[in-house]
Amino acid sequence: MAGLIRDARRRAGVTQAYVGRQAGLSRASIANIEAGTQAPPLYRLALIAVALNVQPAELLPPLRPDEAAGLPARHAADVAAVWAQAAKMRDGHGEG
């Protein structure tokens, strides 16, 4: 995630301070997020995405279904459900 946020910020041509102001964080927090030493909660990630004019999903690394095996059971089930819904939508059988 860290590199994706940094790359998106650079493409947008904005500073860490700008992104921080837009997301309600300090410049130092944005620097830490970009360095991978701090992870933003999802609502802040959404605000960072807005500041960078990208979709929040663009700031997240891809997750393959088999990677969910190492997650706690509750999270693995959530990931599996999302993958199942995405597959339905891709096949034209879901809503969206």
PDB file of N, CA and C in Angstrom:
ATOM      1  N   MET A   1       0.829  -1.191   0.000  1.00  0.00           N
ATOM      2  CA  MET A   1       0.000   0.000   0.000  1.00  0.00           C
ATOM      3  C   MET A   1       0.870   1.249   0.000  1.00  0.00           C
ATOM      4  N   ALA A   2       1.960   1.231   0.768  1.00  0.00           N
ATOM      5  CA  ALA A   2       2.793   2.418   0.929  1.00  0.00           C
ATOM      6  C   ALA A   2       3.273   2.959  -0.413  1.00  0.00           C
ATOM      7  N   GLY A   3       3.829   2.069  -1.236  1.00  0.00           N
ATOM      8  CA  GLY A   3       4.340   2.510  -2.526  1.00  0.00           C
ATOM      9  C   GLY A   3       3.243   2.986  -3.454  1.00  0.00           C
ATOM     10  N   LEU A   4       2.080   2.369  -3.357  1.00  0.00           N
ATOM     11  CA  LEU A   4       0.961   2.762  -4.210  1.00  0.00           C
ATOM     12  C   LEU A   4       0.491   4.170  -3.874  1.00  0.00           C
ATOM     13  N   ILE A   5       0.450   4.488  -2.592  1.00  0.00           N
ATOM     14  CA  ILE A   5       0.033   5.831  -2.174  1.00  0.00           C
ATOM     15  C   ILE A   5       1.064   6.856  -2.609  1.00  0.00           C
ATOM     16  N   ARG A   6       2.340   6.558  -2.378  1.00  0.00           N
ATOM     17  CA  ARG A   6       3.404   7.482  -2.775  1.00  0.00           C
ATOM     18  C   ARG A   6       3.372   7.713  -4.287  1.00  0.00           C
ATOM     19  N   ASP A   7       3.253   6.627  -5.056  1.00  0.00           N
ATOM     20  CA  ASP A   7       3.229   6.766  -6.514  1.00  0.00           C
ATOM     21  C   ASP A   7       2.027   7.579  -6.978  1.00  0.00           C
ATOM     22  N   ALA A   8       0.861   7.342  -6.386  1.00  0.00           N
ATOM     23  CA  ALA A   8      -0.339   8.103  -6.756  1.00  0.00           C
ATOM     24  C   ALA A   8      -0.177   9.572  -6.402  1.00  0.00           C
ATOM     25  N   ARG A   9       0.444   9.842  -5.259  1.00  0.00           N
ATOM     26  CA  ARG A   9       0.657  11.243  -4.866  1.00  0.00           C
ATOM     27  C   ARG A   9       1.590  11.933  -5.846  1.00  0.00           C
ATOM     28  N   ARG A  10       2.641  11.243  -6.231  1.00  0.00           N
ATOM     29  CA  ARG A  10       3.590  11.833  -7.188  1.00  0.00           C
ATOM     30  C   ARG A  10       2.933  12.066  -8.541  1.00  0.00           C
ATOM     31  N   ARG A  11       2.121  11.088  -8.992  1.00  0.00           N
ATOM     32  CA  ARG A  11       1.398  11.278 -10.259  1.00  0.00           C
ATOM     33  C   ARG A  11       0.451  12.469 -10.187  1.00  0.00           C
ATOM     34  N   ALA A  12      -0.156  12.656  -9.019  1.00  0.00           N
ATOM     35  CA  ALA A  12      -1.091  13.772  -8.840  1.00  0.00           C
ATOM     36  C   ALA A  12      -0.359  15.099  -8.736  1.00  0.00           C
ATOM     37  N   GLY A  13       0.936  15.041  -8.454  1.00  0.00           N
ATOM     38  CA  GLY A  13       1.719  16.277  -8.366  1.00  0.00           C
ATOM     39  C   GLY A  13       1.419  17.088  -7.125  1.00  0.00           C
ATOM     40  N   VAL A  14       1.094  16.416  -6.030  1.00  0.00           N
ATOM     41  CA  VAL A  14       0.774  17.129  -4.787  1.00  0.00           C
ATOM     42  C   VAL A  14       1.761  16.724  -3.692  1.00  0.00           C
ATOM     43  N   THR A  15       1.814  17.524  -2.664  1.00  0.00           N
ATOM     44  CA  THR A  15       2.737  17.282  -1.561  1.00  0.00           C
ATOM     45  C   THR A  15       2.105  16.409  -0.490  1.00  0.00           C
ATOM     46  N   GLN A  16       2.958  15.881   0.364  1.00  0.00           N
ATOM     47  CA  GLN A  16       2.470  15.138   1.519  1.00  0.00           C
ATOM     48  C   GLN A  16       1.627  16.046   2.405  1.00  0.00           C
ATOM     49  N   ALA A  17       2.031  17.290   2.535  1.00  0.00           N
ATOM     50  CA  ALA A  17       1.278  18.235   3.366  1.00  0.00           C
ATOM     51  C   ALA A  17      -0.134  18.437   2.814  1.00  0.00           C
ATOM     52  N   TYR A  18      -0.258  18.542   1.499  1.00  0.00           N
ATOM     53  CA  TYR A  18      -1.580  18.710   0.879  1.00  0.00           C
ATOM     54  C   TYR A  18      -2.465  17.498   1.167  1.00  0.00           C
ATOM     55  N   VAL A  19      -1.919  16.312   0.932  1.00  0.00           N
ATOM     56  CA  VAL A  19      -2.697  15.090   1.168  1.00  0.00           C
ATOM     57  C   VAL A  19      -3.098  15.008   2.637  1.00  0.00           C
ATOM     58  N   GLY A  20      -2.172  15.335   3.514  1.00  0.00           N
ATOM     59  CA  GLY A  20      -2.467  15.319   4.943  1.00  0.00           C
ATOM     60  C   GLY A  20      -3.608  16.252   5.300  1.00  0.00           C
ATOM     61  N   ARG A  21      -3.567  17.465   4.775  1.00  0.00           N
ATOM     62  CA  ARG A  21      -4.654  18.427   5.062  1.00  0.00           C
ATOM     63  C   ARG A  21      -5.991  17.893   4.577  1.00  0.00           C
ATOM     64  N   GLN A  22      -6.006  17.318   3.379  1.00  0.00           N
ATOM     65  CA  GLN A  22      -7.251  16.813   2.812  1.00  0.00           C
ATOM     66  C   GLN A  22      -7.800  15.619   3.584  1.00  0.00           C
ATOM     67  N   ALA A  23      -6.904  14.822   4.168  1.00  0.00           N
ATOM     68  CA  ALA A  23      -7.319  13.607   4.871  1.00  0.00           C
ATOM     69  C   ALA A  23      -7.406  13.797   6.381  1.00  0.00           C
ATOM     70  N   GLY A  24      -7.123  15.009   6.857  1.00  0.00           N
ATOM     71  CA  GLY A  24      -7.175  15.260   8.293  1.00  0.00           C
ATOM     72  C   GLY A  24      -6.007  14.642   9.038  1.00  0.00           C
ATOM     73  N   LEU A  25      -4.874  14.530   8.364  1.00  0.00           N
ATOM     74  CA  LEU A  25      -3.664  13.963   8.956  1.00  0.00           C
ATOM     75  C   LEU A  25      -2.518  14.960   8.837  1.00  0.00           C
ATOM     76  N   SER A  26      -1.476  14.715   9.580  1.00  0.00           N
ATOM     77  CA  SER A  26      -0.287  15.556   9.465  1.00  0.00           C
ATOM     78  C   SER A  26       0.559  15.105   8.281  1.00  0.00           C
ATOM     79  N   ARG A  27       1.454  15.972   7.836  1.00  0.00           N
ATOM     80  CA  ARG A  27       2.390  15.602   6.786  1.00  0.00           C
ATOM     81  C   ARG A  27       3.228  14.412   7.238  1.00  0.00           C
ATOM     82  N   ALA A  28       3.598  14.404   8.531  1.00  0.00           N
ATOM     83  CA  ALA A  28       4.399  13.310   9.074  1.00  0.00           C
ATOM     84  C   ALA A  28       3.638  11.988   8.997  1.00  0.00           C
ATOM     85  N   SER A  29       2.330  12.014   9.232  1.00  0.00           N
ATOM     86  CA  SER A  29       1.540  10.780   9.116  1.00  0.00           C
ATOM     87  C   SER A  29       1.534  10.273   7.682  1.00  0.00           C
ATOM     88  N   ILE A  30       1.409  11.179   6.727  1.00  0.00           N
ATOM     89  CA  ILE A  30       1.440  10.771   5.320  1.00  0.00           C
ATOM     90  C   ILE A  30       2.813  10.190   4.993  1.00  0.00           C
ATOM     91  N   ALA A  31       3.870  10.806   5.497  1.00  0.00           N
ATOM     92  CA  ALA A  31       5.224  10.276   5.283  1.00  0.00           C
ATOM     93  C   ALA A  31       5.341   8.871   5.881  1.00  0.00           C
ATOM     94  N   ASN A  32       4.792   8.677   7.069  1.00  0.00           N
ATOM     95  CA  ASN A  32       4.835   7.354   7.702  1.00  0.00           C
ATOM     96  C   ASN A  32       4.024   6.332   6.914  1.00  0.00           C
ATOM     97  N   ILE A  33       2.873   6.735   6.408  1.00  0.00           N
ATOM     98  CA  ILE A  33       2.040   5.843   5.597  1.00  0.00           C
ATOM     99  C   ILE A  33       2.798   5.454   4.333  1.00  0.00           C
ATOM    100  N   GLU A  34       3.430   6.428   3.696  1.00  0.00           N
ATOM    101  CA  GLU A  34       4.188   6.145   2.486  1.00  0.00           C
ATOM    102  C   GLU A  34       5.400   5.262   2.769  1.00  0.00           C
ATOM    103  N   ALA A  35       5.955   5.366   3.971  1.00  0.00           N
ATOM    104  CA  ALA A  35       7.104   4.540   4.351  1.00  0.00           C
ATOM    105  C   ALA A  35       6.688   3.151   4.806  1.00  0.00           C
ATOM    106  N   GLY A  36       5.398   2.954   5.032  1.00  0.00           N
ATOM    107  CA  GLY A  36       4.902   1.659   5.463  1.00  0.00           C
ATOM    108  C   GLY A  36       4.978   1.431   6.959  1.00  0.00           C
ATOM    109  N   THR A  37       5.237   2.478   7.732  1.00  0.00           N
ATOM    110  CA  THR A  37       5.319   2.319   9.183  1.00  0.00           C
ATOM    111  C   THR A  37       4.008   2.668   9.876  1.00  0.00           C
ATOM    112  N   GLN A  38       3.046   3.144   9.125  1.00  0.00           N
ATOM    113  CA  GLN A  38       1.732   3.494   9.670  1.00  0.00           C
ATOM    114  C   GLN A  38       0.694   3.079   8.634  1.00  0.00           C
ATOM    115  N   ALA A  39      -0.403   2.513   9.083  1.00  0.00           N
ATOM    116  CA  ALA A  39      -1.490   2.127   8.181  1.00  0.00           C
ATOM    117  C   ALA A  39      -2.716   2.970   8.512  1.00  0.00           C
ATOM    118  N   PRO A  40      -3.286   3.621   7.506  1.00  0.00           N
ATOM    119  CA  PRO A  40      -4.468   4.432   7.770  1.00  0.00           C
ATOM    120  C   PRO A  40      -5.710   3.569   7.917  1.00  0.00           C
ATOM    121  N   PRO A  41      -6.659   3.986   8.769  1.00  0.00           N
ATOM    122  CA  PRO A  41      -7.948   3.286   8.783  1.00  0.00           C
ATOM    123  C   PRO A  41      -8.631   3.503   7.425  1.00  0.00           C
ATOM    124  N   LEU A  42      -9.569   2.651   7.107  1.00  0.00           N
ATOM    125  CA  LEU A  42     -10.192   2.703   5.785  1.00  0.00           C
ATOM    126  C   LEU A  42     -10.825   4.046   5.454  1.00  0.00           C
ATOM    127  N   TYR A  43     -11.455   4.687   6.437  1.00  0.00           N
ATOM    128  CA  TYR A  43     -12.087   5.969   6.117  1.00  0.00           C
ATOM    129  C   TYR A  43     -11.036   7.016   5.755  1.00  0.00           C
ATOM    130  N   ARG A  44      -9.853   6.946   6.362  1.00  0.00           N
ATOM    131  CA  ARG A  44      -8.773   7.879   6.005  1.00  0.00           C
ATOM    132  C   ARG A  44      -8.205   7.525   4.636  1.00  0.00           C
ATOM    133  N   LEU A  45      -8.116   6.234   4.348  1.00  0.00           N
ATOM    134  CA  LEU A  45      -7.647   5.815   3.038  1.00  0.00           C
ATOM    135  C   LEU A  45      -8.570   6.365   1.955  1.00  0.00           C
ATOM    136  N   ALA A  46      -9.867   6.358   2.219  1.00  0.00           N
ATOM    137  CA  ALA A  46     -10.827   6.930   1.264  1.00  0.00           C
ATOM    138  C   ALA A  46     -10.586   8.421   1.085  1.00  0.00           C
ATOM    139  N   LEU A  47     -10.290   9.130   2.168  1.00  0.00           N
ATOM    140  CA  LEU A  47     -10.009  10.565   2.073  1.00  0.00           C
ATOM    141  C   LEU A  47      -8.701  10.817   1.322  1.00  0.00           C
ATOM    142  N   ILE A  48      -7.719   9.962   1.546  1.00  0.00           N
ATOM    143  CA  ILE A  48      -6.454  10.084   0.807  1.00  0.00           C
ATOM    144  C   ILE A  48      -6.722   9.878  -0.682  1.00  0.00           C
ATOM    145  N   ALA A  49      -7.541   8.891  -1.018  1.00  0.00           N
ATOM    146  CA  ALA A  49      -7.879   8.631  -2.416  1.00  0.00           C
ATOM    147  C   ALA A  49      -8.555   9.839  -3.049  1.00  0.00           C
ATOM    148  N   VAL A  50      -9.468  10.461  -2.326  1.00  0.00           N
ATOM    149  CA  VAL A  50     -10.139  11.658  -2.846  1.00  0.00           C
ATOM    150  C   VAL A  50      -9.109  12.757  -3.114  1.00  0.00           C
ATOM    151  N   ALA A  51      -8.190  12.944  -2.174  1.00  0.00           N
ATOM    152  CA  ALA A  51      -7.159  13.976  -2.337  1.00  0.00           C
ATOM    153  C   ALA A  51      -6.285  13.706  -3.556  1.00  0.00           C
ATOM    154  N   LEU A  52      -6.107  12.431  -3.891  1.00  0.00           N
ATOM    155  CA  LEU A  52      -5.259  12.049  -5.010  1.00  0.00           C
ATOM    156  C   LEU A  52      -6.042  11.828  -6.297  1.00  0.00           C
ATOM    157  N   ASN A  53      -7.374  11.984  -6.213  1.00  0.00           N
ATOM    158  CA  ASN A  53      -8.258  11.816  -7.364  1.00  0.00           C
ATOM    159  C   ASN A  53      -8.138  10.409  -7.961  1.00  0.00           C
ATOM    160  N   VAL A  54      -8.127   9.399  -7.074  1.00  0.00           N
ATOM    161  CA  VAL A  54      -8.103   7.999  -7.489  1.00  0.00           C
ATOM    162  C   VAL A  54      -9.158   7.240  -6.701  1.00  0.00           C
ATOM    163  N   GLN A  55      -9.457   6.049  -7.136  1.00  0.00           N
ATOM    164  CA  GLN A  55     -10.356   5.171  -6.398  1.00  0.00           C
ATOM    165  C   GLN A  55      -9.581   4.558  -5.229  1.00  0.00           C
ATOM    166  N   PRO A  56     -10.213   4.391  -4.068  1.00  0.00           N
ATOM    167  CA  PRO A  56      -9.505   3.790  -2.934  1.00  0.00           C
ATOM    168  C   PRO A  56      -8.854   2.452  -3.269  1.00  0.00           C
ATOM    169  N   ALA A  57      -9.497   1.656  -4.097  1.00  0.00           N
ATOM    170  CA  ALA A  57      -8.944   0.346  -4.457  1.00  0.00           C
ATOM    171  C   ALA A  57      -7.597   0.464  -5.155  1.00  0.00           C
ATOM    172  N   GLU A  58      -7.351   1.596  -5.815  1.00  0.00           N
ATOM    173  CA  GLU A  58      -6.072   1.796  -6.488  1.00  0.00           C
ATOM    174  C   GLU A  58      -4.924   1.944  -5.496  1.00  0.00           C
ATOM    175  N   LEU A  59      -5.237   2.208  -4.241  1.00  0.00           N
ATOM    176  CA  LEU A  59      -4.216   2.393  -3.225  1.00  0.00           C
ATOM    177  C   LEU A  59      -3.952   1.119  -2.431  1.00  0.00           C
ATOM    178  N   LEU A  60      -4.672   0.062  -2.759  1.00  0.00           N
ATOM    179  CA  LEU A  60      -4.526  -1.216  -2.062  1.00  0.00           C
ATOM    180  C   LEU A  60      -3.819  -2.221  -2.951  1.00  0.00           C
ATOM    181  N   PRO A  61      -2.933  -3.021  -2.373  1.00  0.00           N
ATOM    182  CA  PRO A  61      -2.279  -4.053  -3.189  1.00  0.00           C
ATOM    183  C   PRO A  61      -3.289  -5.129  -3.552  1.00  0.00           C
ATOM    184  N   PRO A  62      -3.076  -5.789  -4.678  1.00  0.00           N
ATOM    185  CA  PRO A  62      -3.993  -6.877  -5.035  1.00  0.00           C
ATOM    186  C   PRO A  62      -3.868  -8.024  -4.034  1.00  0.00           C
ATOM    187  N   LEU A  63      -4.968  -8.683  -3.786  1.00  0.00           N
ATOM    188  CA  LEU A  63      -4.994  -9.829  -2.888  1.00  0.00           C
ATOM    189  C   LEU A  63      -5.574 -11.005  -3.649  1.00  0.00           C
ATOM    190  N   ARG A  64      -4.805 -12.054  -3.740  1.00  0.00           N
ATOM    191  CA  ARG A  64      -5.282 -13.260  -4.409  1.00  0.00           C
ATOM    192  C   ARG A  64      -6.075 -14.086  -3.406  1.00  0.00           C
ATOM    193  N   PRO A  65      -7.057 -14.831  -3.885  1.00  0.00           N
ATOM    194  CA  PRO A  65      -7.874 -15.633  -2.957  1.00  0.00           C
ATOM    195  C   PRO A  65      -7.043 -16.545  -2.062  1.00  0.00           C
ATOM    196  N   ASP A  66      -5.950 -17.120  -2.583  1.00  0.00           N
ATOM    197  CA  ASP A  66      -5.157 -18.037  -1.774  1.00  0.00           C
ATOM    198  C   ASP A  66      -4.410 -17.331  -0.640  1.00  0.00           C
ATOM    199  N   GLU A  67      -4.244 -16.009  -0.742  1.00  0.00           N
ATOM    200  CA  GLU A  67      -3.577 -15.262   0.319  1.00  0.00           C
ATOM    201  C   GLU A  67      -4.469 -15.095   1.546  1.00  0.00           C
ATOM    202  N   ALA A  68      -5.750 -15.318   1.398  1.00  0.00           N
ATOM    203  CA  ALA A  68      -6.671 -15.189   2.521  1.00  0.00           C
ATOM    204  C   ALA A  68      -6.464 -16.300   3.543  1.00  0.00           C
ATOM    205  N   ALA A  69      -5.785 -17.364   3.149  1.00  0.00           N
ATOM    206  CA  ALA A  69      -5.601 -18.499   4.054  1.00  0.00           C
ATOM    207  C   ALA A  69      -4.843 -18.112   5.317  1.00  0.00           C
ATOM    208  N   GLY A  70      -3.959 -17.135   5.253  1.00  0.00           N
ATOM    209  CA  GLY A  70      -3.181 -16.736   6.416  1.00  0.00           C
ATOM    210  C   GLY A  70      -3.881 -15.724   7.302  1.00  0.00           C
ATOM    211  N   LEU A  71      -5.069 -15.317   6.931  1.00  0.00           N
ATOM    212  CA  LEU A  71      -5.801 -14.323   7.705  1.00  0.00           C
ATOM    213  C   LEU A  71      -6.587 -14.990   8.827  1.00  0.00           C
ATOM    214  N   PRO A  72      -6.940 -14.214   9.864  1.00  0.00           N
ATOM    215  CA  PRO A  72      -7.858 -14.754  10.871  1.00  0.00           C
ATOM    216  C   PRO A  72      -9.159 -15.194  10.189  1.00  0.00           C
ATOM    217  N   ALA A  73      -9.807 -16.185  10.741  1.00  0.00           N
ATOM    218  CA  ALA A  73     -10.980 -16.802  10.108  1.00  0.00           C
ATOM    219  C   ALA A  73     -12.032 -15.777   9.686  1.00  0.00           C
ATOM    220  N   ARG A  74     -12.325 -14.813  10.549  1.00  0.00           N
ATOM    221  CA  ARG A  74     -13.361 -13.817  10.217  1.00  0.00           C
ATOM    222  C   ARG A  74     -12.972 -13.029   8.977  1.00  0.00           C
ATOM    223  N   HIS A  75     -11.709 -12.630   8.898  1.00  0.00           N
ATOM    224  CA  HIS A  75     -11.252 -11.839   7.750  1.00  0.00           C
ATOM    225  C   HIS A  75     -11.157 -12.699   6.492  1.00  0.00           C
ATOM    226  N   ALA A  76     -10.705 -13.933   6.654  1.00  0.00           N
ATOM    227  CA  ALA A  76     -10.628 -14.833   5.506  1.00  0.00           C
ATOM    228  C   ALA A  76     -12.012 -15.055   4.911  1.00  0.00           C
ATOM    229  N   ALA A  77     -13.025 -15.195   5.754  1.00  0.00           N
ATOM    230  CA  ALA A  77     -14.396 -15.371   5.270  1.00  0.00           C
ATOM    231  C   ALA A  77     -14.865 -14.118   4.530  1.00  0.00           C
ATOM    232  N   ASP A  78     -14.514 -12.942   5.047  1.00  0.00           N
ATOM    233  CA  ASP A  78     -14.883 -11.693   4.377  1.00  0.00           C
ATOM    234  C   ASP A  78     -14.236 -11.599   3.002  1.00  0.00           C
ATOM    235  N   VAL A  79     -12.942 -11.936   2.930  1.00  0.00           N
ATOM    236  CA  VAL A  79     -12.232 -11.901   1.650  1.00  0.00           C
ATOM    237  C   VAL A  79     -12.865 -12.888   0.679  1.00  0.00           C
ATOM    238  N   ALA A  80     -13.167 -14.088   1.143  1.00  0.00           N
ATOM    239  CA  ALA A  80     -13.791 -15.093   0.284  1.00  0.00           C
ATOM    240  C   ALA A  80     -15.136 -14.603  -0.243  1.00  0.00           C
ATOM    241  N   ALA A  81     -15.906 -13.932   0.605  1.00  0.00           N
ATOM    242  CA  ALA A  81     -17.210 -13.411   0.179  1.00  0.00           C
ATOM    243  C   ALA A  81     -17.052 -12.328  -0.885  1.00  0.00           C
ATOM    244  N   VAL A  82     -16.077 -11.469  -0.711  1.00  0.00           N
ATOM    245  CA  VAL A  82     -15.830 -10.414  -1.702  1.00  0.00           C
ATOM    246  C   VAL A  82     -15.406 -11.030  -3.028  1.00  0.00           C
ATOM    247  N   TRP A  83     -14.499 -12.021  -2.975  1.00  0.00           N
ATOM    248  CA  TRP A  83     -14.071 -12.686  -4.204  1.00  0.00           C
ATOM    249  C   TRP A  83     -15.244 -13.362  -4.895  1.00  0.00           C
ATOM    250  N   ALA A  84     -16.120 -13.994  -4.143  1.00  0.00           N
ATOM    251  CA  ALA A  84     -17.276 -14.663  -4.730  1.00  0.00           C
ATOM    252  C   ALA A  84     -18.202 -13.656  -5.401  1.00  0.00           C
ATOM    253  N   GLN A  85     -18.429 -12.538  -4.741  1.00  0.00           N
ATOM    254  CA  GLN A  85     -19.290 -11.505  -5.323  1.00  0.00           C
ATOM    255  C   GLN A  85     -18.644 -10.909  -6.566  1.00  0.00           C
ATOM    256  N   ALA A  86     -17.343 -10.686  -6.524  1.00  0.00           N
ATOM    257  CA  ALA A  86     -16.635 -10.142  -7.689  1.00  0.00           C
ATOM    258  C   ALA A  86     -16.735 -11.107  -8.866  1.00  0.00           C
ATOM    259  N   ALA A  87     -16.609 -12.402  -8.603  1.00  0.00           N
ATOM    260  CA  ALA A  87     -16.718 -13.388  -9.667  1.00  0.00           C
ATOM    261  C   ALA A  87     -18.113 -13.373 -10.280  1.00  0.00           C
ATOM    262  N   LYS A  88     -19.136 -13.254  -9.446  1.00  0.00           N
ATOM    263  CA  LYS A  88     -20.514 -13.171  -9.954  1.00  0.00           C
ATOM    264  C   LYS A  88     -20.686 -11.955 -10.848  1.00  0.00           C
ATOM    265  N   MET A  89     -20.170 -10.830 -10.400  1.00  0.00           N
ATOM    266  CA  MET A  89     -20.313  -9.594 -11.171  1.00  0.00           C
ATOM    267  C   MET A  89     -19.544  -9.697 -12.483  1.00  0.00           C
ATOM    268  N   ARG A  90     -18.375 -10.301 -12.425  1.00  0.00           N
ATOM    269  CA  ARG A  90     -17.563 -10.457 -13.627  1.00  0.00           C
ATOM    270  C   ARG A  90     -18.292 -11.346 -14.650  1.00  0.00           C
ATOM    271  N   ASP A  91     -18.982 -12.336 -14.146  1.00  0.00           N
ATOM    272  CA  ASP A  91     -19.713 -13.255 -15.029  1.00  0.00           C
ATOM    273  C   ASP A  91     -21.072 -12.711 -15.464  1.00  0.00           C
ATOM    274  N   GLY A  92     -21.417 -11.534 -14.996  1.00  0.00           N
ATOM    275  CA  GLY A  92     -22.677 -10.927 -15.379  1.00  0.00           C
ATOM    276  C   GLY A  92     -23.889 -11.407 -14.621  1.00  0.00           C
ATOM    277  N   HIS A  93     -23.651 -12.069 -13.478  1.00  0.00           N
ATOM    278  CA  HIS A  93     -24.766 -12.606 -12.705  1.00  0.00           C
ATOM    279  C   HIS A  93     -25.058 -11.800 -11.442  1.00  0.00           C
ATOM    280  N   GLY A  94     -24.309 -10.752 -11.215  1.00  0.00           N
ATOM    281  CA  GLY A  94     -24.517  -9.995  -9.999  1.00  0.00           C
ATOM    282  C   GLY A  94     -25.065  -8.626 -10.288  1.00  0.00           C
ATOM    283  N   GLU A  95     -25.293  -7.906  -9.247  1.00  0.00           N
ATOM    284  CA  GLU A  95     -25.769  -6.533  -9.399  1.00  0.00           C
ATOM    285  C   GLU A  95     -24.563  -5.628  -9.502  1.00  0.00           C
ATOM    286  N   GLY A  96     -24.755  -4.449 -10.089  1.00  0.00           N
ATOM    287  CA  GLY A  96     -23.666  -3.492 -10.116  1.00  0.00           C
ATOM    288  C   GLY A  96     -23.389  -2.894 -11.393  1.00  0.00           C
TER     289      GLY A  96
END
